[in-house]
Short mmCIF file of C-alpha atoms in Angstrom, two decimals:
data_model
loop_
_atom_site.label_atom_id
_atom_site.label_comp_id
_atom_site.label_asym_id
_atom_site.label_seq_id
_atom_site.Cartn_x
_atom_site.Cartn_y
_atom_site.Cartn_z
CA MET A 1 -18.49 -17.29 19.96
CA PHE A 2 -17.59 -13.94 21.63
CA LYS A 3 -18.12 -10.22 21.60
CA ARG A 4 -16.01 -7.27 20.75
CA SER A 5 -16.05 -3.66 21.45
CA ILE A 6 -14.84 -1.14 18.91
CA THR A 7 -13.97 2.50 19.41
CA TYR A 8 -12.01 4.57 16.75
CA LEU A 9 -9.95 7.42 18.06
CA THR A 10 -8.49 10.11 15.92
CA LYS A 11 -5.12 11.58 17.00
CA ASN A 12 -2.32 13.78 15.71
CA ASP A 13 0.45 11.38 14.26
CA SER A 14 3.24 13.26 16.20
CA ASP A 15 3.72 10.53 18.78
CA LEU A 16 2.78 7.63 16.39
CA GLY A 17 6.26 6.25 16.49
CA ASP A 18 5.95 5.77 20.27
CA GLN A 19 2.39 4.73 20.31
CA VAL A 20 2.86 1.93 17.87
CA THR A 21 5.13 -0.13 20.06
CA ARG A 22 2.57 -0.18 22.90
CA PHE A 23 -0.78 0.18 21.55
CA GLY A 24 -0.99 -3.24 19.99
CA ARG A 25 -0.26 -4.92 23.39
CA GLU A 26 -3.09 -2.99 25.14
CA HIS A 27 -5.92 -3.93 22.86
CA GLU A 28 -6.45 -7.61 21.55
CA PHE A 29 -7.54 -6.52 18.16
CA ALA A 30 -5.79 -3.14 17.81
CA ASP A 31 -5.03 -1.69 14.52
CA ILE A 32 -3.97 1.87 13.42
CA THR A 33 -5.02 3.62 10.06
CA TRP A 34 -2.40 6.41 9.35
CA TYR A 35 -3.06 9.38 7.25
CA PRO A 36 0.66 10.81 6.85
CA SER A 37 -0.32 13.78 4.61
CA GLN A 38 -3.00 14.89 7.25
CA GLN A 39 -0.76 14.07 10.19
CA LYS A 40 -3.42 12.06 11.66
CA ALA A 41 -3.59 8.53 13.02
CA ILE A 42 -6.85 6.52 13.58
CA TYR A 43 -6.61 4.12 16.65
CA ARG A 44 -9.09 1.25 16.70
CA ILE A 45 -9.76 0.34 20.30
CA ASP A 46 -10.86 -3.21 20.00
CA ASP A 47 -11.28 -5.72 22.92
CA ARG A 48 -13.01 -8.70 23.66
CA VAL A 49 -15.84 -8.20 26.19
CA PHE A 50 -18.42 -10.78 27.80
CA THR A 51 -20.99 -12.31 25.64
CA ASN A 52 -23.83 -11.06 27.70
CA THR A 53 -22.75 -7.38 27.04
CA SER A 54 -25.61 -5.53 25.34
CA GLY A 55 -24.97 -4.91 21.59
CA ASP A 56 -25.62 -6.43 18.17
CA GLY A 57 -23.14 -4.43 16.24
CA LEU A 58 -22.27 -4.89 12.41
CA TYR A 59 -19.10 -3.82 10.50
CA ASP A 60 -20.09 -3.08 6.88
CA PHE A 61 -17.11 -1.06 5.81
CA ILE A 62 -18.00 1.60 3.39
CA PRO A 63 -15.25 1.03 0.64
CA PHE A 64 -16.24 -2.64 0.63
CA ARG A 65 -19.98 -1.90 -0.06
CA PRO A 66 -21.52 -2.09 -3.60
CA THR A 67 -21.03 1.29 -5.42
CA PRO A 68 -23.03 2.73 -8.51
CA SER A 69 -20.56 2.04 -11.38
CA LEU A 70 -21.05 5.57 -12.69
CA VAL A 71 -19.83 6.92 -9.40
CA LEU A 72 -16.88 4.50 -9.72
CA ALA A 73 -16.05 5.77 -13.22
CA VAL A 74 -16.18 9.42 -12.26
CA ILE A 75 -13.77 8.91 -9.29
CA ARG A 76 -11.43 7.03 -11.51
CA THR A 77 -11.55 9.74 -14.19
CA THR A 78 -11.12 12.37 -11.63
CA GLU A 79 -7.87 10.66 -10.36
CA ASP A 80 -6.73 10.02 -14.03
CA ASN A 81 -6.97 13.71 -14.76
CA GLN A 82 -5.38 14.81 -11.56
CA GLU A 83 -2.30 12.55 -12.21
CA SER A 84 -1.95 13.63 -15.78
CA SER A 85 -2.09 17.31 -14.73
CA GLY A 86 -0.10 16.98 -11.52
CA ASP A 87 -2.89 18.45 -9.49
CA ALA A 88 -1.52 17.27 -6.11
CA GLU A 89 -3.88 20.07 -4.55
CA GLY A 90 -6.74 18.35 -5.84
CA LYS A 91 -5.86 14.99 -4.67
CA CYS A 92 -5.30 16.51 -1.17
CA THR A 93 -8.77 18.07 -1.21
CA GLY A 94 -10.19 14.89 -2.19
CA ALA A 95 -8.32 12.94 0.45
CA LYS A 96 -9.79 15.11 3.20
CA LEU A 97 -13.32 14.70 1.84
CA VAL A 98 -12.82 10.81 1.83
CA THR A 99 -11.43 10.54 5.39
CA SER A 100 -13.93 13.08 6.86
CA THR A 101 -16.82 11.19 5.26
CA LEU A 102 -15.51 7.77 6.64
CA SER A 103 -14.96 9.17 10.14
CA ARG A 104 -18.41 10.77 10.30
CA SER A 105 -19.98 7.51 9.20
CA ALA A 106 -17.98 5.49 11.76
CA TYR A 107 -16.32 3.71 8.88
CA GLY A 108 -19.44 1.51 8.53
CA LEU A 109 -19.94 0.50 11.89
CA LYS A 110 -23.55 0.06 13.02
CA ASN A 111 -24.61 -0.41 16.54
CA ASN A 112 -27.86 -2.30 15.92
CA GLY A 113 -26.84 -3.59 12.44
CA VAL A 114 -28.75 -0.89 10.82
CA ILE A 115 -27.32 2.66 12.04
CA PHE A 116 -24.53 3.98 13.99
CA THR A 117 -25.55 5.71 17.24
CA GLY A 118 -22.08 6.19 18.89
CA TYR A 119 -19.10 4.53 20.35
CA PRO A 120 -18.31 1.90 21.41
CA VAL A 121 -19.92 -0.59 18.93
CA ILE A 122 -20.44 -3.99 20.60
CA GLY A 123 -21.27 -7.08 18.66
CA TYR A 124 -20.50 -10.69 17.89
CA GLN A 125 -17.05 -11.48 16.40
CA HIS A 126 -18.28 -12.91 13.25
CA ARG A 127 -20.44 -9.51 12.58
CA LEU A 128 -17.45 -7.44 13.27
CA GLN A 129 -14.69 -9.35 11.66
CA SER A 130 -16.37 -9.54 8.37
CA SER A 131 -16.17 -5.87 7.05
CA GLY A 132 -17.96 -5.54 3.89
CA THR A 133 -21.24 -6.52 1.89
CA CYS A 134 -19.92 -6.11 -1.63
CA LEU A 135 -19.80 -9.77 -2.50
CA ASP A 136 -23.32 -10.18 -1.19
CA SER A 137 -24.83 -7.47 -3.48
CA LEU A 138 -27.46 -8.07 -5.96
CA GLN A 139 -26.77 -9.20 -9.49
CA ASP A 140 -27.98 -5.88 -11.26
CA ALA A 141 -26.14 -6.03 -14.65
CA ARG A 142 -23.23 -4.16 -12.98
CA ILE A 143 -25.39 -1.05 -12.19
CA THR A 144 -23.57 -1.36 -8.90
CA ALA A 145 -20.15 -3.25 -8.35
CA CYS A 146 -17.08 -3.70 -6.12
CA ALA A 147 -14.93 -0.88 -6.57
CA TRP A 148 -12.11 -3.25 -7.75
CA ASP A 149 -14.29 -4.99 -10.19
CA SER A 150 -12.26 -5.06 -13.35
CA ARG A 151 -15.44 -5.19 -15.64
CA VAL A 152 -16.15 -1.66 -14.80
CA LYS A 153 -14.05 1.69 -14.90
CA GLY A 154 -13.03 1.55 -11.11
CA GLU A 155 -10.12 1.34 -9.06
CA PHE A 156 -6.76 0.04 -10.41
CA PHE A 157 -3.83 0.36 -8.06
CA HIS A 158 -0.68 -0.97 -6.71
CA GLN A 159 -0.04 -2.32 -3.29
CA THR A 160 2.95 -2.46 -1.28
CA THR A 161 2.65 -4.33 1.95
CA PHE A 162 5.31 -5.43 4.40
CA SER A 163 6.12 -6.17 8.10
CA ILE A 164 8.68 -4.27 10.19
CA SER A 165 9.83 -5.38 13.47
CA LEU A 166 8.10 -3.77 16.21
CA SER A 167 11.58 -2.94 17.73
CA ILE A 168 12.42 -0.59 14.76
CA ALA A 169 9.09 0.57 13.52
CA LYS A 170 9.30 3.81 15.29
CA SER A 171 12.33 4.72 13.13
CA PHE A 172 10.67 3.69 9.82
CA ILE A 173 7.60 5.96 10.74
CA LYS A 174 9.84 8.90 11.60
CA ASP A 175 11.60 8.51 8.15
CA VAL A 176 8.22 8.50 6.39
CA GLN A 177 7.39 11.58 8.41
CA LYS A 178 10.60 13.26 7.25
CA LEU A 179 9.54 12.64 3.53
CA VAL A 180 6.06 14.24 4.27
CA LYS A 181 7.84 17.30 5.72
CA LEU A 182 9.72 17.72 2.63
CA GLU A 183 6.82 17.13 0.33
CA PRO A 184 3.49 17.60 2.30
CA LYS A 185 1.19 16.99 -0.61
CA ALA A 186 3.19 13.82 -1.74
CA LEU A 187 1.07 11.20 0.16
CA CYS A 188 -2.37 12.60 -0.39
CA GLY A 189 -3.00 9.91 -2.93
CA LEU A 190 -2.53 7.31 -0.28
CA ASP A 191 -5.51 8.95 1.74
CA LEU A 192 -7.85 8.67 -1.15
CA TYR A 193 -7.36 4.89 -0.52
CA ASN A 194 -8.09 5.30 3.11
CA GLY A 195 -4.39 5.83 4.22
CA ILE A 196 -1.81 3.27 5.53
CA LEU A 197 -3.31 0.42 7.41
CA MET A 198 -0.97 -0.78 10.35
CA ARG A 199 -1.77 -4.17 11.70
CA TYR A 200 -0.01 -6.16 14.30
CA VAL A 201 1.23 -9.53 13.78
CA THR A 202 3.27 -11.69 16.42
CA ALA A 203 6.25 -13.91 15.98
CA SER A 204 5.80 -17.24 14.64
CA GLY A 205 7.68 -20.64 14.72
CA ALA A 206 6.61 -21.29 11.06
CA TYR A 207 9.52 -21.54 8.86
CA LEU A 208 8.35 -18.57 6.84
CA GLY A 209 6.45 -16.78 9.77
CA LYS A 210 7.26 -13.62 10.98
CA GLN A 211 10.68 -13.49 12.69
CA GLU A 212 9.68 -11.35 15.64
CA ASP A 213 6.60 -9.32 16.67
CA ALA A 214 5.92 -6.92 13.88
CA ILE A 215 3.55 -4.47 12.54
CA ASP A 216 2.27 -4.72 8.88
CA PHE A 217 2.02 -1.65 6.70
CA ASP A 218 -0.61 -1.96 4.12
CA ILE A 219 -0.16 0.78 1.42
CA THR A 220 -2.46 1.07 -1.62
CA TYR A 221 -1.94 3.75 -4.32
CA TYR A 222 -2.87 4.87 -7.94
CA ARG A 223 -1.61 2.81 -10.92
CA SER A 224 -1.99 4.01 -14.37
CA LYS A 225 -3.39 1.73 -17.21
CA ASP A 226 -0.38 2.61 -19.12
CA PRO A 227 2.78 0.94 -17.61
CA LEU A 228 5.10 3.64 -19.11
CA ASN A 229 3.05 6.31 -17.45
CA PRO A 230 4.82 7.81 -14.26
CA ARG A 231 2.78 8.73 -11.12
CA LEU A 232 2.61 11.94 -9.25
CA TYR A 233 5.32 12.03 -6.84
CA GLU A 234 6.71 8.52 -8.03
CA ASP A 235 9.96 9.05 -6.08
CA ILE A 236 8.63 9.51 -2.69
CA LEU A 237 6.51 6.20 -3.05
CA GLU A 238 9.45 4.40 -4.37
CA GLU A 239 11.72 5.67 -1.54
CA ILE A 240 9.17 4.48 1.03
CA GLU A 241 9.02 1.08 -0.57
CA GLN A 242 12.89 0.86 -0.64
CA LEU A 243 13.25 2.30 2.73
CA ALA A 244 11.12 -0.50 4.25
CA ILE A 245 12.45 -3.40 2.32
CA PHE A 246 16.20 -2.69 2.28
CA LYS A 247 17.03 -0.17 5.13
CA TYR A 248 14.70 -1.82 7.60
CA GLY A 249 14.71 -5.25 6.46
CA ALA A 250 10.86 -5.64 6.09
CA LEU A 251 9.49 -9.03 5.28
CA PRO A 252 7.30 -8.71 2.02
CA HIS A 253 3.61 -9.90 2.20
CA TRP A 254 3.78 -12.84 -0.27
CA GLY A 255 0.66 -11.75 -2.38
CA LYS A 256 0.53 -7.76 -2.09
CA ASN A 257 3.65 -6.41 -3.65
CA ARG A 258 5.62 -5.47 -6.84
CA ASN A 259 8.65 -7.46 -7.80
CA VAL A 260 11.15 -5.03 -6.18
CA ALA A 261 9.95 -5.99 -2.73
CA PHE A 262 10.85 -9.76 -3.25
CA LYS A 263 14.38 -9.01 -3.92
CA GLY A 264 16.47 -11.13 -1.32
CA ALA A 265 13.29 -11.96 0.56
CA ILE A 266 13.90 -15.46 1.34
CA GLU A 267 17.35 -14.64 2.89
CA LYS A 268 15.60 -12.80 5.79
CA TYR A 269 14.30 -16.07 7.08
CA LYS A 270 16.39 -17.99 9.36
CA ASN A 271 14.55 -21.19 8.55
CA ALA A 272 14.49 -20.63 4.82
CA LYS A 273 16.60 -23.75 4.10
CA LYS A 274 14.36 -25.81 6.30
CA PHE A 275 11.31 -24.63 4.40
CA LEU A 276 12.84 -25.35 1.04
CA LYS A 277 13.88 -28.89 2.06
CA ILE A 278 10.30 -29.61 3.40
CA LYS A 279 8.92 -28.24 0.13
CA GLU A 280 11.23 -30.47 -2.01
CA ASP A 281 10.21 -33.57 0.28
CA TYR A 282 6.48 -32.90 -0.10
CA ASP A 283 6.49 -31.70 -3.76
CA PRO A 284 9.52 -33.18 -5.55
CA LEU A 285 7.80 -32.61 -8.98
CA GLY A 286 6.93 -29.03 -8.34
CA LEU A 287 3.04 -29.48 -8.64
CA PHE A 288 2.32 -26.44 -6.30
CA SER A 289 5.23 -24.35 -7.79
CA ASN A 290 5.43 -22.12 -10.70
CA GLU A 291 7.99 -19.72 -12.44
CA TRP A 292 6.86 -16.84 -10.10
CA SER A 293 6.87 -18.81 -6.81
CA ASP A 294 10.26 -20.02 -7.71
CA GLN A 295 11.52 -16.44 -8.40
CA VAL A 296 10.29 -15.06 -5.16
CA LEU A 297 11.70 -17.94 -3.15
CA GLY A 298 15.18 -17.49 -4.79
CA LEU A 299 15.15 -20.67 -6.78
CA LYS A 300 15.10 -19.00 -10.36
CA ASP A 301 16.44 -15.89 -11.72
CA GLY A 302 14.13 -13.47 -13.63
CA LEU A 303 12.57 -11.52 -10.68
CA ALA A 304 14.02 -8.28 -11.85
CA ILE A 305 12.81 -7.41 -15.51
CA VAL A 306 15.20 -4.82 -16.66
CA LYS A 307 13.69 -2.76 -19.58
CA GLU A 308 12.57 0.67 -20.64
CA GLY A 309 10.24 1.99 -17.95
CA CYS A 310 10.55 -1.13 -15.62
CA ALA A 311 11.06 0.97 -12.35
CA LEU A 312 7.57 2.60 -13.00
CA GLU A 313 5.87 -0.80 -12.50
CA GLY A 314 8.40 -1.96 -9.83
CA LEU A 315 9.81 -4.57 -12.15
CA CYS A 316 13.16 -3.28 -11.39
CA ILE A 317 15.03 -0.68 -9.17
CA CYS A 318 16.36 1.95 -11.67
CA SER A 319 20.01 2.26 -12.54
CA GLU A 320 19.55 4.26 -15.83
CA ASP A 321 17.14 7.05 -16.61
CA ILE A 322 15.63 4.94 -19.28
CA HIS A 323 14.37 2.68 -16.48
CA CYS A 324 11.92 5.60 -15.64
CA ALA A 325 10.45 7.96 -18.09
CA PRO A 326 13.17 10.62 -19.28
CA SER A 327 10.64 11.53 -22.21
CA LYS A 328 8.17 12.78 -19.31
CA GLY A 329 10.77 14.30 -17.19
CA TYR A 330 11.33 11.45 -14.81
CA PHE A 331 14.91 10.49 -14.25
CA CYS A 332 16.81 7.94 -11.92
CA ARG A 333 18.03 9.81 -8.83
CA PRO A 334 18.94 8.77 -5.20
CA GLY A 335 16.11 9.07 -2.48
CA ARG A 336 15.91 12.30 -0.51
CA ILE A 337 16.67 10.86 2.95
CA TYR A 338 17.64 7.24 2.10
CA LYS A 339 20.56 8.06 -0.50
CA ASP A 340 20.89 4.24 -1.24
CA ALA A 341 17.42 4.34 -2.78
CA ARG A 342 17.23 4.66 -6.55
CA VAL A 343 13.92 6.23 -7.52
CA CYS A 344 12.06 7.97 -10.52
CA THR A 345 12.25 11.57 -9.81
CA SER A 346 10.53 14.34 -11.84
CA LEU A 347 12.90 17.09 -12.90
CA GLY A 348 9.77 19.29 -14.14
CA VAL A 349 9.83 21.12 -17.40
CA ASP A 350 13.68 21.86 -17.18
CA GLY A 351 14.07 18.15 -17.36
CA MET A 352 11.85 17.52 -20.42
CA THR A 353 14.45 18.47 -23.09
CA LYS A 354 17.28 16.42 -21.28
CA GLY A 355 14.53 13.69 -21.15
CA TRP A 356 14.08 13.71 -25.02
CA GLU A 357 17.72 13.58 -25.44
CA ALA A 358 18.31 10.65 -23.12
CA PHE A 359 15.31 8.82 -24.60
CA ALA A 360 16.63 9.62 -28.24
CA ARG A 361 19.97 7.94 -27.53
CA HIS A 362 18.03 4.61 -27.29
CA LEU A 363 16.47 5.09 -30.77
CA PRO A 364 19.02 4.37 -33.40
CA PHE A 365 17.08 6.12 -36.17
CA VAL A 366 17.08 9.54 -34.41
CA HIS A 367 19.79 11.44 -35.70
CA GLN A 368 21.62 14.43 -33.99
CA GLY A 369 19.58 17.63 -34.44
CA SER A 370 16.05 15.77 -34.76
CA ILE A 371 15.41 15.57 -31.21
CA PRO A 372 12.23 17.77 -30.33
CA THR A 373 12.46 20.83 -28.06
CA VAL A 374 9.94 21.55 -25.23
CA SER A 375 9.17 25.17 -24.33
CA PRO A 376 8.18 26.02 -20.79
#
């Protein structure tokens, strides 16, 4: 049993690359929440304190509380409409509302377990490490629900989570900032899901542990119910994913990623062969394995699923336009700053006619001259 003291500090992200390498060593339970589109970083100053320090704080993180199902449906419908209409400005406005509300509410921290009266919030470890009351909510016929509950119309999202060595994290952050400078509204959608959570992890001797001190980047973003429907700024999010995994050799989170993040993942672990040997010794019949685990561990092919629209769901990295959504104006193109990336880029109205043509080439029953045209 011990107590912790938590203070959230908001700063401009201009020096985030420099801060990230030292902030985690200065505070035992530090993490950073980054809002790239707003050029803000929220630093959690979080340290162990003496047990006799006054305070009975509680962390009841607002997005992890039960929410009226009707509110969840309205939020999802709004985001669906913004995506379909290309309303980036609306997403940015919504993102600022979300982040300012969280900030004013201290993200759900309560000094005495009831209300927030000011920083620092001090309390026992078990009350501050727990961060939401959603699963303890009343059984009320789903009048309220967890935001991610698939039984109601609520959140539906992709997650891309990876660890980058602390020694090169600054360069990755700068690359993301370059993309934001090119497209200032591109990452507003991340802020709707409380930005990019950055958590510190230390090197481990475990065979599949972190190879050196690193920082986790946890990114959550909109996912359509239609797997062939591209996202707003699809290319920017795909470029960030490929930047991390391939340019910076990031280690993927084993449970929070799309297929592309696991490409060549096992080769990044120096003790991978030892792990596979132990796995074979203790589980020769594969009782604790399945097709998916064999694929991500490089024991079986099939990780990349190449078909129409596969890049939209992260099932493949596009190499042809048909892997994106050419009929909707999204084509396979190089990244903006990472030219080795291959991403689904919107060419706008001018690309729609080309898109129909490219799409029609894959339909043998469509004859020359029958391709529909699109007027601006």
